[in-house]
mmCIF file of C-alpha atoms in Angstrom:
data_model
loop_
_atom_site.group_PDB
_atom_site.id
_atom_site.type_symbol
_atom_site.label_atom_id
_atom_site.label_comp_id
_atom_site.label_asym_id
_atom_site.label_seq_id
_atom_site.Cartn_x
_atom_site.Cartn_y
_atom_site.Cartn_z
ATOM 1 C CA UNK Y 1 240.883 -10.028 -154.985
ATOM 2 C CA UNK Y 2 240.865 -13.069 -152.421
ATOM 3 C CA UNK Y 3 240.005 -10.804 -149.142
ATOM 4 C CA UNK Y 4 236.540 -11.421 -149.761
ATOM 5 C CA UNK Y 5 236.850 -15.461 -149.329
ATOM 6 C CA UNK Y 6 236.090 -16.816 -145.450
ATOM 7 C CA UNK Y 7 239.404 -17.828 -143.831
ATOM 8 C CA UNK Y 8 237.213 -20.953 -143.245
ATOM 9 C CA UNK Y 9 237.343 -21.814 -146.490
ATOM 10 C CA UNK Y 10 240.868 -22.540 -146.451
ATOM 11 C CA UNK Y 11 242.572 -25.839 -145.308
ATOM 12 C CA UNK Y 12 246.092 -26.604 -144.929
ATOM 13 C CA UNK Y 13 247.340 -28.522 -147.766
ATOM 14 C CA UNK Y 14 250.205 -31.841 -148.164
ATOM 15 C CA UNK Y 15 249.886 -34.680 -146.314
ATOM 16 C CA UNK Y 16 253.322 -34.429 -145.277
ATOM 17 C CA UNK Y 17 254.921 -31.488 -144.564
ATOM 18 C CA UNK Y 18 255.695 -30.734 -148.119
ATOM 19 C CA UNK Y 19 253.750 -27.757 -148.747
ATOM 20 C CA UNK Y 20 253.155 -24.704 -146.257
ATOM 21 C CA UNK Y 21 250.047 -23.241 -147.701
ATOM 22 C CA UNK Y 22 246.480 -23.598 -147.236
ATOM 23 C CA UNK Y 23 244.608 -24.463 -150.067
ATOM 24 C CA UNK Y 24 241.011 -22.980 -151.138
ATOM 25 C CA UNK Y 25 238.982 -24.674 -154.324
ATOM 26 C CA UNK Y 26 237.278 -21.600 -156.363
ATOM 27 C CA UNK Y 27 234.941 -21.729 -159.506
ATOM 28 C CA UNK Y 28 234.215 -18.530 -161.493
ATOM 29 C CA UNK Y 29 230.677 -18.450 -160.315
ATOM 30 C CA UNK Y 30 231.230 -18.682 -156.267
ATOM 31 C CA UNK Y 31 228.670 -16.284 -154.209
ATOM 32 C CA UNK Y 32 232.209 -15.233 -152.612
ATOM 33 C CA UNK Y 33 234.562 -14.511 -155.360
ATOM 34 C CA UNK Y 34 235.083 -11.087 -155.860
ATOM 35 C CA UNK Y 35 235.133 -9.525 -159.315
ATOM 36 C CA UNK Y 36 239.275 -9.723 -159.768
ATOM 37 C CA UNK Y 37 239.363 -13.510 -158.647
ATOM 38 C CA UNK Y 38 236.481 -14.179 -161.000
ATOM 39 C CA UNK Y 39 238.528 -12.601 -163.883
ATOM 40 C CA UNK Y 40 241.909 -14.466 -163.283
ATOM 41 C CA UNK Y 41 239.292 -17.603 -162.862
ATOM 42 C CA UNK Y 42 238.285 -16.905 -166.061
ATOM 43 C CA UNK Y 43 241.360 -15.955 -167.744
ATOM 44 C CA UNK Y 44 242.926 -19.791 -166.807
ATOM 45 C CA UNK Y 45 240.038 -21.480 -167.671
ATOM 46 C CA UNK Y 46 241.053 -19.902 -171.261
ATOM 47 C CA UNK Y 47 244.619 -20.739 -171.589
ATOM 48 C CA UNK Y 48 243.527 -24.281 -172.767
ATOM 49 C CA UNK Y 49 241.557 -22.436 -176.204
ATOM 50 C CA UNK Y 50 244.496 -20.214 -176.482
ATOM 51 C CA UNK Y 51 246.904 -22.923 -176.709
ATOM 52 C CA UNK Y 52 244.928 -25.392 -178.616
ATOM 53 C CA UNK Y 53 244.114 -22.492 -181.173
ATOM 54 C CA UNK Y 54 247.789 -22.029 -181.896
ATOM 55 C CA UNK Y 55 248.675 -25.535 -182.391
ATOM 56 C CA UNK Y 56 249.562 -26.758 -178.894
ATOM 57 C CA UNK Y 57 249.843 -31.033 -179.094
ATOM 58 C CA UNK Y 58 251.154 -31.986 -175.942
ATOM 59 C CA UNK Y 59 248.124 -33.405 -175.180
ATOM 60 C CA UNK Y 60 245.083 -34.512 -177.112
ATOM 61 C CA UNK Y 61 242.393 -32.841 -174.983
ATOM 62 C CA UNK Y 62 243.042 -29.870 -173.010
ATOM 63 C CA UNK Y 63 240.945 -30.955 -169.870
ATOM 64 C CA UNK Y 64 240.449 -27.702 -167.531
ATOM 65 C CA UNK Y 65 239.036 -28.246 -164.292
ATOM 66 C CA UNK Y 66 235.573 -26.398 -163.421
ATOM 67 C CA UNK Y 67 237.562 -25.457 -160.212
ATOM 68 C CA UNK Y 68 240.651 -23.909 -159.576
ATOM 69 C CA UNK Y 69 243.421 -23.936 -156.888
ATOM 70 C CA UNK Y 70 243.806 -20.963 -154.846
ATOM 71 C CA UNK Y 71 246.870 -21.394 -152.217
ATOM 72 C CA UNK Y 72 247.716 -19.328 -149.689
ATOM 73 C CA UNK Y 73 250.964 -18.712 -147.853
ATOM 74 C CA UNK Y 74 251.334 -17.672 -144.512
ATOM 75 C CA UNK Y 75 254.340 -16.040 -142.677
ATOM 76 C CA UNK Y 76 255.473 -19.423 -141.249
ATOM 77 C CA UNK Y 77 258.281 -19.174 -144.014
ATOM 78 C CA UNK Y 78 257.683 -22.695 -145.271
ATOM 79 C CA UNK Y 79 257.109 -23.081 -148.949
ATOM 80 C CA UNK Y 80 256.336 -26.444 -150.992
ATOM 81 C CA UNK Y 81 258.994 -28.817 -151.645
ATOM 82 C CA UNK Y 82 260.739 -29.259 -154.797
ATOM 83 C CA UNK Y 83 258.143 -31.734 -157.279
ATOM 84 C CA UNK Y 84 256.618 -32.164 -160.564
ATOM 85 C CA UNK Y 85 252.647 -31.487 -161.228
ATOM 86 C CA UNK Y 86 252.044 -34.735 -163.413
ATOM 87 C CA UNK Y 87 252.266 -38.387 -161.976
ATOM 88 C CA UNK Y 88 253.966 -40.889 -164.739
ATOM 89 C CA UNK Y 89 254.151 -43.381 -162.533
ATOM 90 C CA UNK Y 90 251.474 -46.563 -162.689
ATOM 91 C CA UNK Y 91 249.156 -48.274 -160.673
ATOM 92 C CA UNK Y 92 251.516 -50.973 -160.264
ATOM 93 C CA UNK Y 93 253.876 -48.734 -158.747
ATOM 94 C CA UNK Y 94 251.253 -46.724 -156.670
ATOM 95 C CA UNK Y 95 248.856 -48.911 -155.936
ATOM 96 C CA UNK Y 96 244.763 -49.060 -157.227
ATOM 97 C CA UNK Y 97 243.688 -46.384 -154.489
ATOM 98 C CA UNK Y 98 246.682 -43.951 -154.636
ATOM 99 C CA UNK Y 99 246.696 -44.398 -158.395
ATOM 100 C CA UNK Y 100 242.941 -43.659 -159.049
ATOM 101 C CA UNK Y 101 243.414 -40.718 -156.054
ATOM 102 C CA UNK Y 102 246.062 -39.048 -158.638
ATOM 103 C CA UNK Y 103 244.003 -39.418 -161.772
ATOM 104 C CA UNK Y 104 243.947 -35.393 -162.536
ATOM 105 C CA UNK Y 105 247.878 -35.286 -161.744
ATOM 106 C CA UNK Y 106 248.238 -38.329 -164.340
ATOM 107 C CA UNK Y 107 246.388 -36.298 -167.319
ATOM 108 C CA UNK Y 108 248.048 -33.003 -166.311
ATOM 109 C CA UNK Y 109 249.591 -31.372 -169.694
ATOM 110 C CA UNK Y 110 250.309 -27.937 -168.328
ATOM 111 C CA UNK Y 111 250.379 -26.057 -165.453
ATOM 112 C CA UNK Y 112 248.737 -22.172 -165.273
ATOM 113 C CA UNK Y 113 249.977 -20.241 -161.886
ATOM 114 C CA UNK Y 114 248.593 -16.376 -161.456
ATOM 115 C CA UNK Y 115 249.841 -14.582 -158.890
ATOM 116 C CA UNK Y 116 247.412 -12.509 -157.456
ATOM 117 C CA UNK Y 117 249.491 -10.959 -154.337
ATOM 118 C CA UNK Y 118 249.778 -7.263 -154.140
ATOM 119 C CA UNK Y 119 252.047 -5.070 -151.813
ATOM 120 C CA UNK Y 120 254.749 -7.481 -152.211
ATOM 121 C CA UNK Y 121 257.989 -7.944 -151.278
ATOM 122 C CA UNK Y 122 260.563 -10.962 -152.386
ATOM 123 C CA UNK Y 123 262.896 -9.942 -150.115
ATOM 124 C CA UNK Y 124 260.511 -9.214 -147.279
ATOM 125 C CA UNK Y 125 257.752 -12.219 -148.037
ATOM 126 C CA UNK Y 126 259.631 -14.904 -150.104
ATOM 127 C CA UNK Y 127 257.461 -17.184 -151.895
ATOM 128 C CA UNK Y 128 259.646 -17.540 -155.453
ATOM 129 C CA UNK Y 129 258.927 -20.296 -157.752
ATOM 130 C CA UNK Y 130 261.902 -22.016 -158.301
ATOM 131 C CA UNK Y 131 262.287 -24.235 -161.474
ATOM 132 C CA UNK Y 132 264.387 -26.947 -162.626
ATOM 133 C CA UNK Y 133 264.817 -27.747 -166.213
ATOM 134 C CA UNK Y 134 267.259 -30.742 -167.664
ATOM 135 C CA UNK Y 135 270.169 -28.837 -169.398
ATOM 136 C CA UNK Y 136 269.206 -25.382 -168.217
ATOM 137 C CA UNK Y 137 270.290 -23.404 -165.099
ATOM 138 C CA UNK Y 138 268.066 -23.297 -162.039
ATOM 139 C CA UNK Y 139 266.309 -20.001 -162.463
ATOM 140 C CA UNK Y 140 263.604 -18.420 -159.701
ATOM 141 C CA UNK Y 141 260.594 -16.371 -160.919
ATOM 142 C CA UNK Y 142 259.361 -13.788 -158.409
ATOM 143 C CA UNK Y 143 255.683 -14.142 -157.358
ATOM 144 C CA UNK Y 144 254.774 -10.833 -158.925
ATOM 145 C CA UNK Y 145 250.596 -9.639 -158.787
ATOM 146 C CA UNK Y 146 249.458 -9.919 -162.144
ATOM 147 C CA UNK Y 147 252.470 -12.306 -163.528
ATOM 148 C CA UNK Y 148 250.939 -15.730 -165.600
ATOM 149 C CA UNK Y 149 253.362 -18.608 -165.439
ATOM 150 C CA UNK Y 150 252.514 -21.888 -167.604
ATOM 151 C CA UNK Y 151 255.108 -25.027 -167.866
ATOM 152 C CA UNK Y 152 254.849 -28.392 -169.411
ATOM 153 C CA UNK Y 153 253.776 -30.332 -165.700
ATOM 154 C CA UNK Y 154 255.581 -33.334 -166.738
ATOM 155 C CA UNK Y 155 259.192 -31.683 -167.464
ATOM 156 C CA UNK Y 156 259.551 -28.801 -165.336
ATOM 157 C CA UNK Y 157 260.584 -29.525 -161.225
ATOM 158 C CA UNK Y 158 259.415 -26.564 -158.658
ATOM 159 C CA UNK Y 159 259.312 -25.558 -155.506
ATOM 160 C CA UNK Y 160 258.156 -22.066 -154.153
ATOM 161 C CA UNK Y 161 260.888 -21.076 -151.886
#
């Protein structure tokens, strides 16, 4: 459960116009986090083991961060443009700043999404993930409370509609 988290603690997030949500940055061990956030915190932060216990190679060390995205979205309708979690490109492309600002999206193997939304509606609130994947149909997963979605952040292009 996120109620318990200050609105103040929320920012908006993109820097331009891509995204609609506001962003929050939660650790397991926050005064604030209720018992169910701390739980889901907990349960991503374990997906790394998991996989590397079963033979996942994609990458060579499964860095998790000690904090965790939590985004919010509001009823402005706006969702977060279609992209790709992991940066390939280099510092001669992006420049020395921009390219050490992106450092966690350049080492980014997977990405873990939990939806933690209850009482909802995708024909009433939106908010699908839609993914892209070369030689497969465009398919949409509905943001359902309690649903764990992981894809290779190099390969698969979203958006949350």
């Amino acid at each position: 459960d996120a109620s318990g988290l200050r609105a103040g603690r929320f920012a908006l997030a993109g820097d331009h116009g891509e995204r609609g949500d506001a962003v929050s940055w939660v650790r397991g061990d926050d005064a604030d986090v209720g018992d169910g956030l701390r739980h889901a915190v907990r349960m991503l932060r374990g997906v790394a083991d998991e996989l590397e216990r079963h033979g996942y190679v994609a990458s060579t060390t499964h860095r998790v961060p000690r904090q965790c995205q939590l985004a919010r979205y509001g009823p402005s309708g706006k969702g977060y443009d279609r992209h790709l979690d992991r940066c390939a490109l280099g510092v001669e492309d992006l420049g020395l700043l921009e390219w050490l600002r992106l450092s966690d999206y350049r080492g980014r193997a997977l990405t873990a999404i939990i939806y933690l939304n209850e009482d909802w509606s995708l024909a009433r609130d939106g908010g699908a993930l839609r993914c892209w994947i070369a030689g497969r149909d465009v398919f949409d997963v509905a943001p359902t409370g309690g649903r764990l979605v992981i894809f290779d952040s190099g390969v698969v292009e979203h958006a949350v509609l």
